[in-house]
C-alpha atoms as a PDB file:
ATOM      1  CA  ARG A   1     102.300 272.761 112.627  1.00  0.00           C
ATOM      2  CA  LEU A   2     101.575 270.590 109.627  1.00  0.00           C
ATOM      3  CA  GLY A   3      98.544 269.103 111.380  1.00  0.00           C
ATOM      4  CA  LEU A   4      97.183 272.568 112.097  1.00  0.00           C
ATOM      5  CA  ALA A   5      97.749 273.669 108.502  1.00  0.00           C
ATOM      6  CA  LEU A   6      95.954 270.581 107.201  1.00  0.00           C
ATOM      7  CA  ASP A   7      93.046 271.180 109.593  1.00  0.00           C
ATOM      8  CA  LEU A   8      92.742 274.773 108.401  1.00  0.00           C
ATOM      9  CA  ALA A   9      92.878 273.609 104.786  1.00  0.00           C
ATOM     10  CA  GLY A  10      90.040 271.205 105.560  1.00  0.00           C
ATOM     11  CA  GLN A  11      87.967 273.993 107.054  1.00  0.00           C
ATOM     12  CA  CYS A  12      88.610 276.178 104.003  1.00  0.00           C
ATOM     13  CA  ALA A  13      87.694 273.364 101.625  1.00  0.00           C
ATOM     14  CA  ALA A  14      84.458 272.738 103.549  1.00  0.00           C
ATOM     15  CA  GLY A  15      83.699 276.455 103.376  1.00  0.00           C
ATOM     16  CA  ARG A  16      84.014 276.219  99.583  1.00  0.00           C
ATOM     17  CA  ASN A  17      81.720 273.162  99.598  1.00  0.00           C
ATOM     18  CA  ASP A  18      84.611 271.004  98.393  1.00  0.00           C
ATOM     19  CA  PHE A  19      83.831 268.223 100.821  1.00  0.00           C
ATOM     20  CA  PRO A  20      85.924 265.459  99.236  1.00  0.00           C
ATOM     21  CA  ALA A  21      88.991 267.677  99.635  1.00  0.00           C
ATOM     22  CA  ALA A  22      87.909 268.662 103.149  1.00  0.00           C
ATOM     23  CA  GLU A  23      87.639 265.032 104.210  1.00  0.00           C
ATOM     24  CA  ALA A  24      91.079 264.254 102.782  1.00  0.00           C
ATOM     25  CA  PHE A  25      92.603 267.219 104.639  1.00  0.00           C
ATOM     26  CA  PHE A  26      90.903 266.259 107.913  1.00  0.00           C
ATOM     27  CA  GLU A  27      92.070 262.640 107.591  1.00  0.00           C
ATOM     28  CA  ARG A  28      95.664 263.782 107.039  1.00  0.00           C
ATOM     29  CA  ALA A  29      95.416 266.370 109.821  1.00  0.00           C
ATOM     30  CA  LEU A  30      94.123 263.787 112.264  1.00  0.00           C
ATOM     31  CA  SER A  31      96.822 261.276 111.377  1.00  0.00           C
ATOM     32  CA  THR A  32      99.564 263.897 111.564  1.00  0.00           C
ATOM     33  CA  LYS A  33      98.375 265.250 114.898  1.00  0.00           C
ATOM     34  CA  GLN A  34      97.964 261.804 116.428  1.00  0.00           C
ATOM     35  CA  GLN A  35     101.504 260.852 115.413  1.00  0.00           C
ATOM     36  CA  ALA A  36     102.994 264.101 116.688  1.00  0.00           C
ATOM     37  CA  LEU A  37     100.862 264.726 119.775  1.00  0.00           C
ATOM     38  CA  GLY A  38      99.356 261.374 120.704  1.00  0.00           C
ATOM     39  CA  GLU A  39      95.744 260.224 120.709  1.00  0.00           C
ATOM     40  CA  LEU A  40      94.747 262.350 123.711  1.00  0.00           C
ATOM     41  CA  HIS A  41      95.363 265.969 122.808  1.00  0.00           C
ATOM     42  CA  VAL A  42      93.005 268.936 122.535  1.00  0.00           C
ATOM     43  CA  SER A  43      94.235 269.617 119.008  1.00  0.00           C
ATOM     44  CA  VAL A  44      93.235 266.086 117.958  1.00  0.00           C
ATOM     45  CA  ALA A  45      89.800 266.715 119.480  1.00  0.00           C
ATOM     46  CA  ALA A  46      89.497 269.999 117.581  1.00  0.00           C
ATOM     47  CA  THR A  47      90.180 268.301 114.246  1.00  0.00           C
ATOM     48  CA  LEU A  48      87.604 265.625 115.008  1.00  0.00           C
ATOM     49  CA  ASP A  49      85.075 268.337 115.796  1.00  0.00           C
ATOM     50  CA  HIS A  50      85.845 270.290 112.611  1.00  0.00           C
ATOM     51  CA  TRP A  51      85.508 267.101 110.592  1.00  0.00           C
ATOM     52  CA  ALA A  52      82.147 266.390 112.244  1.00  0.00           C
ATOM     53  CA  VAL A  53      80.809 269.801 111.221  1.00  0.00           C
ATOM     54  CA  SER A  54      81.961 269.142 107.667  1.00  0.00           C
ATOM     55  CA  CYS A  55      80.069 265.830 107.620  1.00  0.00           C
ATOM     56  CA  VAL A  56      76.835 267.557 108.573  1.00  0.00           C
ATOM     57  CA  LEU A  57      77.340 270.322 106.020  1.00  0.00           C
ATOM     58  CA  ARG A  58      78.223 267.843 103.294  1.00  0.00           C
ATOM     59  CA  SER A  59      75.273 265.546 103.389  1.00  0.00           C
ATOM     60  CA  GLY A  60      73.595 265.790 106.744  1.00  0.00           C
ATOM     61  CA  ASP A  61      75.537 262.683 107.799  1.00  0.00           C
ATOM     62  CA  VAL A  62      74.695 263.033 111.458  1.00  0.00           C
ATOM     63  CA  ASN A  63      75.700 259.460 112.274  1.00  0.00           C
ATOM     64  CA  ARG A  64      79.271 260.018 111.098  1.00  0.00           C
ATOM     65  CA  ALA A  65      79.299 263.461 112.701  1.00  0.00           C
ATOM     66  CA  ASP A  66      78.070 262.004 115.980  1.00  0.00           C
ATOM     67  CA  THR A  67      80.845 259.393 115.979  1.00  0.00           C
ATOM     68  CA  LEU A  68      83.518 262.028 115.363  1.00  0.00           C
ATOM     69  CA  SER A  69      82.025 264.434 117.907  1.00  0.00           C
ATOM     70  CA  GLN A  70      81.808 261.708 120.526  1.00  0.00           C
ATOM     71  CA  ARG A  71      85.503 260.904 120.035  1.00  0.00           C
ATOM     72  CA  ALA A  72      86.291 264.606 120.446  1.00  0.00           C
ATOM     73  CA  LEU A  73      84.168 264.809 123.588  1.00  0.00           C
ATOM     74  CA  ASP A  74      85.801 261.700 125.057  1.00  0.00           C
ATOM     75  CA  ILE A  75      89.254 263.195 124.530  1.00  0.00           C
ATOM     76  CA  THR A  76      88.255 266.531 125.996  1.00  0.00           C
ATOM     77  CA  THR A  77      86.565 264.924 128.999  1.00  0.00           C
ATOM     78  CA  THR A  78      89.592 262.741 129.660  1.00  0.00           C
ATOM     79  CA  LEU A  79      91.946 265.711 129.513  1.00  0.00           C
ATOM     80  CA  LEU A  80      89.878 268.365 131.223  1.00  0.00           C
ATOM     81  CA  GLY A  81      87.560 266.326 133.409  1.00  0.00           C
END
């Protein structure tokens, strides 16, 4: 639950254009979820995807966004085929 709350806080911070806070929330959410759920979980993939969107909104950092999105896609593909 903490991981979900941190992810939502990151999304809210990004929506307010507070991208430093958003990144901090997403980092904590990802770490929390990975510890609680493992590396391969759809919730981990969702946080990676939300973080990727924030990267694009922040500065158009498509390289960082692509890396995060690819990790999310790899997890989803592994889990769902």
